[in-house]
mmCIF file of C-alpha atoms in Angstrom:
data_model
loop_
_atom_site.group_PDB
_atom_site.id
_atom_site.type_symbol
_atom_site.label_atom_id
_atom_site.label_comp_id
_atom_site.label_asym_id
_atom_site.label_seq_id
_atom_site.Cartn_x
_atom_site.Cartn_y
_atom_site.Cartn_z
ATOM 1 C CA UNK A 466 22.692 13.728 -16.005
ATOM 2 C CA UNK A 467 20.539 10.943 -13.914
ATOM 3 C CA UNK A 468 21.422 8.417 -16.341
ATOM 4 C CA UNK A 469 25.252 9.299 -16.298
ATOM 5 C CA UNK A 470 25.356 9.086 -12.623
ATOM 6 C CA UNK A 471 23.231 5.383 -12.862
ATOM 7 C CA UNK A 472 26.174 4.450 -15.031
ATOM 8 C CA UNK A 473 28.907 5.680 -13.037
ATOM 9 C CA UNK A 474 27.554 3.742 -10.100
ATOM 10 C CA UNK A 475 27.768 0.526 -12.290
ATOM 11 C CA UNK A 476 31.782 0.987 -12.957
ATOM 12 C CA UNK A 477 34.392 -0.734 -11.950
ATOM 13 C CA UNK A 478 34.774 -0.081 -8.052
ATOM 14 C CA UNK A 479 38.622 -1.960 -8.348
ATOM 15 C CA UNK A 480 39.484 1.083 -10.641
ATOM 16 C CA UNK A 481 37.662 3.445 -8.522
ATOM 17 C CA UNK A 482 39.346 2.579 -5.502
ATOM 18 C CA UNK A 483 42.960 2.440 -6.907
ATOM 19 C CA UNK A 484 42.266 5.349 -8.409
ATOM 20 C CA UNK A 485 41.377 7.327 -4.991
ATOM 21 C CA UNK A 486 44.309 5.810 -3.628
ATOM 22 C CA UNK A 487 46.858 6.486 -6.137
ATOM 23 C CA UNK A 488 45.638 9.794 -6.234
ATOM 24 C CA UNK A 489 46.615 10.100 -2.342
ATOM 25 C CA UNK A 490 49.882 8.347 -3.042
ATOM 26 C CA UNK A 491 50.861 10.481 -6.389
ATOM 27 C CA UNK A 492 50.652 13.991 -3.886
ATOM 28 C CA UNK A 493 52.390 12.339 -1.166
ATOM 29 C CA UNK A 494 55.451 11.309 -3.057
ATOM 30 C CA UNK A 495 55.219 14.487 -5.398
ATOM 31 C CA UNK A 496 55.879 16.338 -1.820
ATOM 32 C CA UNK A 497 58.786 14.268 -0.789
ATOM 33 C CA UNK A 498 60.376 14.538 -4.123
ATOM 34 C CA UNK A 499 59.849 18.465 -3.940
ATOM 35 C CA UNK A 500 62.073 18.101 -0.621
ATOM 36 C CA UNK A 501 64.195 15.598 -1.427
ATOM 37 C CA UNK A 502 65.490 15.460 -4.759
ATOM 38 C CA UNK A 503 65.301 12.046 -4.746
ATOM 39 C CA UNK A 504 65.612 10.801 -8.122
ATOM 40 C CA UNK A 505 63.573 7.056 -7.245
ATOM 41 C CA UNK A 506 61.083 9.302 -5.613
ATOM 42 C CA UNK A 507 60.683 11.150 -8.713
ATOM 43 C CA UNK A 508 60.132 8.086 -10.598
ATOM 44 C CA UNK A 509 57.528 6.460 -8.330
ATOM 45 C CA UNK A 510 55.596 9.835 -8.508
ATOM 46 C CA UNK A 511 55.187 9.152 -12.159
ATOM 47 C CA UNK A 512 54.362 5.920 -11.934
ATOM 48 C CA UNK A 513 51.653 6.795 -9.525
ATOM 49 C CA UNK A 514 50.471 9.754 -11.581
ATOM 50 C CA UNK A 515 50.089 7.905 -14.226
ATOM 51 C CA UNK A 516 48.227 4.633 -12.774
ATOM 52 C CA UNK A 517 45.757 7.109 -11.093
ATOM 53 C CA UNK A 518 44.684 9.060 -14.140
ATOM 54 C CA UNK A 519 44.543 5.411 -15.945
ATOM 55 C CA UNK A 520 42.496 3.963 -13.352
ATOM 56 C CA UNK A 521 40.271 7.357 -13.318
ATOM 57 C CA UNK A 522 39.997 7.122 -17.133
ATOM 58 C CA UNK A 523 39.205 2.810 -17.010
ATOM 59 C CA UNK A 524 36.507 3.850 -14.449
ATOM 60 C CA UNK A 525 34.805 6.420 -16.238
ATOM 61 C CA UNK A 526 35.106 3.797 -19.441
ATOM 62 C CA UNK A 527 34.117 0.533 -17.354
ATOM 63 C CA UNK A 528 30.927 2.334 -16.637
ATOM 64 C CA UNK A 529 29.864 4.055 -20.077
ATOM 65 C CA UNK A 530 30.534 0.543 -21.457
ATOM 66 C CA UNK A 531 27.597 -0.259 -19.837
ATOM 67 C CA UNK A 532 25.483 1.666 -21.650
ATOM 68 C CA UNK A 533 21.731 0.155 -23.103
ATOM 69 C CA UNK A 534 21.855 -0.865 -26.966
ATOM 70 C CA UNK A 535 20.291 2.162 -29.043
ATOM 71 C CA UNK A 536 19.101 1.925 -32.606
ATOM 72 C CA UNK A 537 22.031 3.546 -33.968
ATOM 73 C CA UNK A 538 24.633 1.313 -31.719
ATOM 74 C CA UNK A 539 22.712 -1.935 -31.902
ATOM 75 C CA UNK A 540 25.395 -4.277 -30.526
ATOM 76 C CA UNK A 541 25.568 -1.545 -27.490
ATOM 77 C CA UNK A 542 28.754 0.082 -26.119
ATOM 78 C CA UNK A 543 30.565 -3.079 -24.958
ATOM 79 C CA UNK A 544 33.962 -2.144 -26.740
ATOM 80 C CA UNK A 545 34.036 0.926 -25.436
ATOM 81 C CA UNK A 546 35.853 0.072 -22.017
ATOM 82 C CA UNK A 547 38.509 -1.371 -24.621
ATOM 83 C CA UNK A 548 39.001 1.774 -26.718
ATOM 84 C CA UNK A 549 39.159 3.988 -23.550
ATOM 85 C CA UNK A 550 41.821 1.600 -22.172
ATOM 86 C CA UNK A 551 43.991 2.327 -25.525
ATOM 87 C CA UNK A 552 43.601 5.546 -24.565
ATOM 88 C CA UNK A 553 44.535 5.178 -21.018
ATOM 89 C CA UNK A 554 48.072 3.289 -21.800
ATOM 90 C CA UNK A 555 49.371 6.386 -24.097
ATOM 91 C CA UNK A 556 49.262 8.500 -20.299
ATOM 92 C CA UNK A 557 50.991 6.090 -18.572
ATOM 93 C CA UNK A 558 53.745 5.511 -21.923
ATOM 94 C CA UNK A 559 54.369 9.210 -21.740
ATOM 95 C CA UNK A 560 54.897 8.821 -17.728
ATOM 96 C CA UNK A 561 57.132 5.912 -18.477
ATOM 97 C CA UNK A 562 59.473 7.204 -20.647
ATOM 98 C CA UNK A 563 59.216 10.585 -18.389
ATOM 99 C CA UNK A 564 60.771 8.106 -16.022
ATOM 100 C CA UNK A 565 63.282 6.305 -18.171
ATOM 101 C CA UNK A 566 64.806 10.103 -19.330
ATOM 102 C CA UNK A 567 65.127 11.202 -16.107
ATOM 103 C CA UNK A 568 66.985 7.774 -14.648
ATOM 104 C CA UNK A 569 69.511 8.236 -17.406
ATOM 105 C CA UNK A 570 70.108 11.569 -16.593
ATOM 106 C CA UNK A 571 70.892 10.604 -13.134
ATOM 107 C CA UNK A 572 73.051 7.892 -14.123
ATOM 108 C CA UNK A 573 75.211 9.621 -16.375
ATOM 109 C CA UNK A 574 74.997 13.019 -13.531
ATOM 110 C CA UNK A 575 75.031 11.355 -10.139
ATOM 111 C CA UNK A 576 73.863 13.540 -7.596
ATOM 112 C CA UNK A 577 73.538 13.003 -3.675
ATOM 113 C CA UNK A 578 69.902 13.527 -2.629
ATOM 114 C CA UNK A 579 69.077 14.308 1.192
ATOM 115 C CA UNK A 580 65.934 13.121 3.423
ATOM 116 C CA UNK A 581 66.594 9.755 3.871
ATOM 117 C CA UNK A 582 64.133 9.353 6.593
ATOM 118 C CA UNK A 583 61.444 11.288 4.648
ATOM 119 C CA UNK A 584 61.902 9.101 1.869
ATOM 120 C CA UNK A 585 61.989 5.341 3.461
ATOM 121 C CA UNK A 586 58.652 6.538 5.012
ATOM 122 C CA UNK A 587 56.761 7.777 2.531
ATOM 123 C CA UNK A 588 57.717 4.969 -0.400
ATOM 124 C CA UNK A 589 57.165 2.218 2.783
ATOM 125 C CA UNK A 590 53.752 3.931 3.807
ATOM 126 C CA UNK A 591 52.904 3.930 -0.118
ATOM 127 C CA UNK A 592 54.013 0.471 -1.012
ATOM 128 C CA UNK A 593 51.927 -0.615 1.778
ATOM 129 C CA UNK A 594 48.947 1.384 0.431
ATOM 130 C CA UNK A 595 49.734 -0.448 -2.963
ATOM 131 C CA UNK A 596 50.151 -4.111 -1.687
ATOM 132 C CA UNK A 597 46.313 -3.142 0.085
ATOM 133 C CA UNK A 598 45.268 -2.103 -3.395
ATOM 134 C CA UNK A 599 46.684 -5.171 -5.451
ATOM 135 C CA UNK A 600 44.653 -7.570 -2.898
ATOM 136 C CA UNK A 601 41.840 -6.019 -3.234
ATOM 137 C CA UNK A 602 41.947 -6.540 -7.405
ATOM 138 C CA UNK A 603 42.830 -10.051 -6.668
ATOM 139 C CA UNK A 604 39.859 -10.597 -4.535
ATOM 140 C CA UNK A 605 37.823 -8.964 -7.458
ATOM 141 C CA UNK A 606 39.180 -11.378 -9.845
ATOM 142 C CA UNK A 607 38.153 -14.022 -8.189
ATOM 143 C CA UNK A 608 34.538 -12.342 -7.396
ATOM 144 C CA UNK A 609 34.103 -11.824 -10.888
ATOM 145 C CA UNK A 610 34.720 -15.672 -11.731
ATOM 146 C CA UNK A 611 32.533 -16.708 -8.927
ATOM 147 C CA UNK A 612 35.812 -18.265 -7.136
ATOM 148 C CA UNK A 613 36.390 -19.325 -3.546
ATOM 149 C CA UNK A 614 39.726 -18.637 -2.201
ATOM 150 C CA UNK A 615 41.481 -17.816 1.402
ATOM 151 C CA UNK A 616 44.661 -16.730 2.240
ATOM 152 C CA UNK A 617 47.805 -17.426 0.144
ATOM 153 C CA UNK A 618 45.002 -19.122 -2.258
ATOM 154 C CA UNK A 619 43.998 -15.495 -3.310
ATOM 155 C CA UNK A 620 47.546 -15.344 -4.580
ATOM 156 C CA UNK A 621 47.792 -17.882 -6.428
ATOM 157 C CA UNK A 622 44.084 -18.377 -7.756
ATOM 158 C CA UNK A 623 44.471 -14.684 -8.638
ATOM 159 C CA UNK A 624 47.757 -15.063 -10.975
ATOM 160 C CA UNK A 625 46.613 -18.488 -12.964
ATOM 161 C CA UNK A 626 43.086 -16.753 -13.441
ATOM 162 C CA UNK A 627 44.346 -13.520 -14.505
ATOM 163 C CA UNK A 628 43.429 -14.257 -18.613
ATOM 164 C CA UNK A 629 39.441 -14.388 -17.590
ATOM 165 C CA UNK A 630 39.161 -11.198 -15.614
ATOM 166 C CA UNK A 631 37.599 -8.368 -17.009
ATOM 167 C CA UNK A 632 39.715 -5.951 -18.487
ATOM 168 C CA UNK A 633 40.045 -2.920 -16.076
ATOM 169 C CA UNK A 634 40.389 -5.582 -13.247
ATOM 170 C CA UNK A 635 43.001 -7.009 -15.244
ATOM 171 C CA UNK A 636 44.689 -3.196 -15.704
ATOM 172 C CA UNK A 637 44.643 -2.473 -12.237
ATOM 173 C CA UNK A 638 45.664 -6.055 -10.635
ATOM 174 C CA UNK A 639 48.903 -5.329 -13.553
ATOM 175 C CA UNK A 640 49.762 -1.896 -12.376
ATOM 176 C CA UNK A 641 49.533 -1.897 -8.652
ATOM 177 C CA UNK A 642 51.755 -5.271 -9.248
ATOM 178 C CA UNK A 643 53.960 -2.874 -11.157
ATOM 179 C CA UNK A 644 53.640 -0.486 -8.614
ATOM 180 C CA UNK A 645 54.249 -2.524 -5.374
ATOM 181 C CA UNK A 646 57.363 -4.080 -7.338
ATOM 182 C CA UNK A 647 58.827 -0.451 -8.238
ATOM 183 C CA UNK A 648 57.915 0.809 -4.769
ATOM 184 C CA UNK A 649 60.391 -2.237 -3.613
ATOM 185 C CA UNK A 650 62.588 -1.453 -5.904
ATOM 186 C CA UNK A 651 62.579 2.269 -5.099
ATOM 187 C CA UNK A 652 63.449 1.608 -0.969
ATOM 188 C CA UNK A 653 66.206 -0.827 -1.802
ATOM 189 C CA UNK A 654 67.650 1.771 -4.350
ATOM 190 C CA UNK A 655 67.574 4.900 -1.311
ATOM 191 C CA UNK A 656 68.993 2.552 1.382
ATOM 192 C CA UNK A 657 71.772 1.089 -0.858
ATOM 193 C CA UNK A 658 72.395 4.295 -2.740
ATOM 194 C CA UNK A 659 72.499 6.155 1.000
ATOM 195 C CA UNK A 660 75.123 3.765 2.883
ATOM 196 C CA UNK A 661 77.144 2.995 -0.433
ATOM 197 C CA UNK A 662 77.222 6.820 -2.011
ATOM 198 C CA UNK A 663 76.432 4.629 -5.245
ATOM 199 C CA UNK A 664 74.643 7.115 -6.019
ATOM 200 C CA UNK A 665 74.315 5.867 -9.954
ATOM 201 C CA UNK A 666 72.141 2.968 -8.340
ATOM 202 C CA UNK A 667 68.526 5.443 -7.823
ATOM 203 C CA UNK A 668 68.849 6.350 -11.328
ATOM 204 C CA UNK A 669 69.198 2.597 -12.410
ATOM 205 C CA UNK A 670 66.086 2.028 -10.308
ATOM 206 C CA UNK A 671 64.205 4.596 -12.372
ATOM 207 C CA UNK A 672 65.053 3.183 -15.379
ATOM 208 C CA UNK A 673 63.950 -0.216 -13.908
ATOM 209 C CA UNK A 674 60.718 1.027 -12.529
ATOM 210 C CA UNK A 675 60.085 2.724 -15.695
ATOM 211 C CA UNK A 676 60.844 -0.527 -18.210
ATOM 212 C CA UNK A 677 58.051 -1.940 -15.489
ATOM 213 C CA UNK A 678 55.573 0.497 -16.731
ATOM 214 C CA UNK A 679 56.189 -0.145 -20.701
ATOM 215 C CA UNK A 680 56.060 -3.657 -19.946
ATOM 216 C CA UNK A 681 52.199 -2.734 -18.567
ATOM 217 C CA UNK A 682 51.449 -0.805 -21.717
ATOM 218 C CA UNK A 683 52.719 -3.199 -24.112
ATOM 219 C CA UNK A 684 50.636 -5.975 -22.248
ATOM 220 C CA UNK A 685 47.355 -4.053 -21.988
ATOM 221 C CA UNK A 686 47.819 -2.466 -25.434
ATOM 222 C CA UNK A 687 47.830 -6.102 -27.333
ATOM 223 C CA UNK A 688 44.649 -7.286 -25.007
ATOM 224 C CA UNK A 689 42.431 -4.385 -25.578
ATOM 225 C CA UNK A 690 43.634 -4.127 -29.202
ATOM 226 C CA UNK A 691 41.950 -7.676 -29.575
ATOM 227 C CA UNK A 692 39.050 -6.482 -27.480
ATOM 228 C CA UNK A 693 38.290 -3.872 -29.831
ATOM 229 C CA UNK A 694 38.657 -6.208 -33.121
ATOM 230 C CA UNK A 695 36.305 -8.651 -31.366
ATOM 231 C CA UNK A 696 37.708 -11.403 -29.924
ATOM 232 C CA UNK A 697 36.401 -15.124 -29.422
ATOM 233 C CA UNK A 698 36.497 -16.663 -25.896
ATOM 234 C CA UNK A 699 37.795 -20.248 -26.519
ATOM 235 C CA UNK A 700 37.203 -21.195 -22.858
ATOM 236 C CA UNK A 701 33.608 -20.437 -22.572
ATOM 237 C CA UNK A 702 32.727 -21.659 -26.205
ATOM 238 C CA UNK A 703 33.731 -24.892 -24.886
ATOM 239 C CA UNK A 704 31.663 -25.221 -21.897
ATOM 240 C CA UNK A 705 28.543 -24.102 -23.796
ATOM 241 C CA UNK A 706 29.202 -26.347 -26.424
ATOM 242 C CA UNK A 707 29.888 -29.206 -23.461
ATOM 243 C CA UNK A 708 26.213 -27.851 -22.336
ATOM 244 C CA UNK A 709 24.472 -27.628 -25.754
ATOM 245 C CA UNK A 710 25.589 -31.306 -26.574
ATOM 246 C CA UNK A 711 23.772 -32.237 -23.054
ATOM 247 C CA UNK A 712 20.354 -31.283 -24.448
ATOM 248 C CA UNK A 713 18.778 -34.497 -25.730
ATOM 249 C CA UNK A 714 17.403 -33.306 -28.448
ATOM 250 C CA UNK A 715 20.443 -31.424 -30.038
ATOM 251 C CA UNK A 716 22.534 -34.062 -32.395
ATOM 252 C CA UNK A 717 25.291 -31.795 -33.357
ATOM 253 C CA UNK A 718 26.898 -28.245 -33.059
ATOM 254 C CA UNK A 719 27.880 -26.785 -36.631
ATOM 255 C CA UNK A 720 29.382 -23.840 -35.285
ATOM 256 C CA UNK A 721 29.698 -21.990 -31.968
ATOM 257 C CA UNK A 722 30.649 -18.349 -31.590
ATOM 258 C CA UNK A 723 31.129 -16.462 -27.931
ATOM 259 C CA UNK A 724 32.620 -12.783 -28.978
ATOM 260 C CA UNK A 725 33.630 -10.646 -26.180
ATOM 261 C CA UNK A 726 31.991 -7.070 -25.982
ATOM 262 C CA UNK A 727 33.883 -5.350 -23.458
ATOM 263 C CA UNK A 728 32.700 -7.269 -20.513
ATOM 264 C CA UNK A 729 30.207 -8.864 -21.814
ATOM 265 C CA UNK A 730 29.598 -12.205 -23.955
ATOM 266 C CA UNK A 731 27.742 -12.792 -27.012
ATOM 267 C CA UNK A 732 26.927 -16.101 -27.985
ATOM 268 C CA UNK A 733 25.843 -17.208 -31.964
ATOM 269 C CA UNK A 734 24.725 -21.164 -31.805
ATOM 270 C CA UNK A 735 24.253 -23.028 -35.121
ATOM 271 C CA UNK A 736 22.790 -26.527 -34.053
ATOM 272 C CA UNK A 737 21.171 -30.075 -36.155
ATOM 273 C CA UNK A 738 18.673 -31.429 -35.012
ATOM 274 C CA UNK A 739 15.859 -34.404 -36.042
ATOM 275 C CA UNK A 740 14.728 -33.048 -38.887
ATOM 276 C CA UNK A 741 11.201 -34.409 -38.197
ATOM 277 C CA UNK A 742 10.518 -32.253 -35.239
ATOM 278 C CA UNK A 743 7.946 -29.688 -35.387
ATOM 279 C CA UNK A 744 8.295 -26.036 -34.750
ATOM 280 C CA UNK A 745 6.969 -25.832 -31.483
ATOM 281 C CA UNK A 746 9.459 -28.659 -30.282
ATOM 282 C CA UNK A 747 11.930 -26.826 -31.716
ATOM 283 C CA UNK A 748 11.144 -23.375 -30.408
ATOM 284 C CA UNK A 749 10.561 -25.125 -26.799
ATOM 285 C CA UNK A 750 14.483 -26.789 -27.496
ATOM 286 C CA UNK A 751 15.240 -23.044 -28.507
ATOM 287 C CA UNK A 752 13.896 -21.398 -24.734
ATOM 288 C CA UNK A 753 15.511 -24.383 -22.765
ATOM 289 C CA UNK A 754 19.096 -23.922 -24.395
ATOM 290 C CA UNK A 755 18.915 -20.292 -24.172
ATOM 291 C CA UNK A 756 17.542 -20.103 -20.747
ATOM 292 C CA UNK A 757 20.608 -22.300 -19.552
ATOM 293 C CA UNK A 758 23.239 -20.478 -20.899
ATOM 294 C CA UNK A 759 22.282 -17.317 -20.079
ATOM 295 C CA UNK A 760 22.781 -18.154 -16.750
ATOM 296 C CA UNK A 761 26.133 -18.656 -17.126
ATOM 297 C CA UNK A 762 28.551 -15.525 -15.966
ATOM 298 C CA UNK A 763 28.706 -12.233 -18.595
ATOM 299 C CA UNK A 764 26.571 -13.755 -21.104
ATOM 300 C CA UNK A 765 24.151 -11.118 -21.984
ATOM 301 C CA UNK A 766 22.401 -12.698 -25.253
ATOM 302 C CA UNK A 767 22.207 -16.101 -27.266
ATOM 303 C CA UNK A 768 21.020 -16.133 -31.444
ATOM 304 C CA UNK A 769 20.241 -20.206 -32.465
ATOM 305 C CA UNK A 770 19.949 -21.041 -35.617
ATOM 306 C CA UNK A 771 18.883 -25.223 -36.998
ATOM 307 C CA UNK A 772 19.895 -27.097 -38.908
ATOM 308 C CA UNK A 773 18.836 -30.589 -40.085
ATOM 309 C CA UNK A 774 20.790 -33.861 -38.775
ATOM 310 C CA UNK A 775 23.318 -34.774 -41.672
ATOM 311 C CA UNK A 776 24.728 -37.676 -40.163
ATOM 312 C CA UNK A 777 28.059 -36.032 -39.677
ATOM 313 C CA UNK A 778 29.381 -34.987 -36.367
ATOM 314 C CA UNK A 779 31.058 -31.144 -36.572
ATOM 315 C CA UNK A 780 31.399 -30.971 -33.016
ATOM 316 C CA UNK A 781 34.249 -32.133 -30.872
ATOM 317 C CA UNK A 782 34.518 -32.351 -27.314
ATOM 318 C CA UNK A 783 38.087 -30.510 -26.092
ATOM 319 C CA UNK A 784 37.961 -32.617 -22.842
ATOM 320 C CA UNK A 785 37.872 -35.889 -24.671
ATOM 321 C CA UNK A 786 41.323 -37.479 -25.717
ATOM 322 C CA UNK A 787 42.930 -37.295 -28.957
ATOM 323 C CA UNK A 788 42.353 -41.041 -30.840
ATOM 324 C CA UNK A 789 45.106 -43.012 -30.809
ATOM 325 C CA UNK A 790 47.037 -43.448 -34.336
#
């Protein structure tokens, strides 16, 4: 039990957060539906529902992920923030379609729905709530990539650096965007639908919002699907290779591996050196590079293997132009 809790404290605090807060949202929109009828209501109360028991699920999975290596799970429990984020996306596919059906029906069956005031209220008060919640994973994102940003900067920084970010920072940045968008959506729908008696138009809205949410679960489905095959970080393979070809000593890289484990990076080095150097140089060349790059961000362990200087060089600098023909 002590070493659950220890873990739980190490889990992702974005998810935690937006899970707390969806929570609050879910019951306050599940009680103006209840009154109101409202069809857009309806649909955001899914959508909340669904992010909060995500978010709840990528916390719990963020933080088990963390778990020490153990004899029979060498390679530790990395992945497992990936597999419980598969998980996660069938809840909020079930919500979305829930959604979808439920649009239709009000499109084909248009019905008035009453408590306009109640409803402007509660999806302004919770779109709010939402916009709070998206900032706050775009300031993670750029915590977690050690990046300094102010103001409209956060934005921006946030959106172009979204690929890097860990993957239930990622999740919750993409479905409170989803959310704040639908919540948007939802008001416009109840104050056109209200002074129009287009009544057909809350019904499209759930549809809308609800295409929103599938385009979520296709999106984190195909990233955690890699996650859990083991995939290669191009990005940081070339700045360690850019930092391994700055030793002195190190004539070549013939290969260079960085696999992602969840949220953490492992890094396999195969490098030539002079083949007359003795073992001790080249266990001291060994301690240098892997002191330096674990210090870079996520990396959690670095295997080095020699090789002899063949004359040949393997490796090729990405940030260096392409030869001229």
């Amino acid at each position: 039990m002590g070493e659950l809790l220890r873990l739980l404290k190490r889990g992702n605090k974005s998810a935690m957060f937006a899970a707390i807060i969806n929570t609050i949202i879910a019951v306050i929109k599940g009680v103006a539906y209840f009154f109101t009828g409202n069809v857009a209501m309806f649909a955001e109360t899914m959508h909340s529902l669904g992010d909060a028991a995500n978010q709840f699920f990528v916390f719990v999975g963020s933080a088990l992920s963390k778990k020490a290596p153990t004899e029979k799970f060498p390679n530790g429990f990395g992945r497992l923030v990936n597999l419980v984020l598969l998980g996660a996306v069938l809840i909020v596919g079930i919500m979305a379609f829930e959604t979808i059906q439920e649009g239709y029906h009000h499109v084909i069956h248009p019905t008035a729905s009453g408590g306009f005031v109640i409803n402007i209220s509660v999806l302004a008060i919770s779109t709010i709530l939402e916009t709070f919640v998206l900032f706050k994973a775009m300031k993670e994102i750029l915590h977690e990539l050690d990046i300094q940003a102010n103001g409209l900067n956060v934005f921006f920084k946030s959106f172009a650096n979204l690929g890097r970010a860990k993957p239930a920072t990622k999740l919750v940045f993409m479905e409170d965007l989803v959310a704040t968008l639908g919540g948007l959506l939802a008001i416009a729908a109840v104050v056109i639908s209200h002074f129009t008696q287009y009544h057909q138009l809350e019904g499209i809205a759930s549809i809308l919002i609800g295409i929103m949410m599938f385009f979520v679960v296709g999106k984190v489905f195909l990233d955690n699907a890699a996650g859990v095959i083991g995939q290669a970080d191009e990005e940081m393979e070339h700045k360690i290779g850019s930092i391994v070809m700055a030793d002195p000593d190190v004539k070549d890289i013939q290969s260079i591996t960085v696999i992602k484990e969840g949220e953490d990076l492992h890094v396999e080095l195969e490098i030539e050196v002079d083949p007359k150097i003795t073992v001790a140089a080249a266990d001291d060349i060994k301690d240098r590079l892997e002191e330096r790059i674990l210090t870079e961000k996520g990396i959690v362990d670095v295997t080095i293997e020699f090789d002899e200087e063949d004359g040949v060089m393997t490796w090729k600098d990405p940030n260096e132009p392409a030869p001229e023909r």
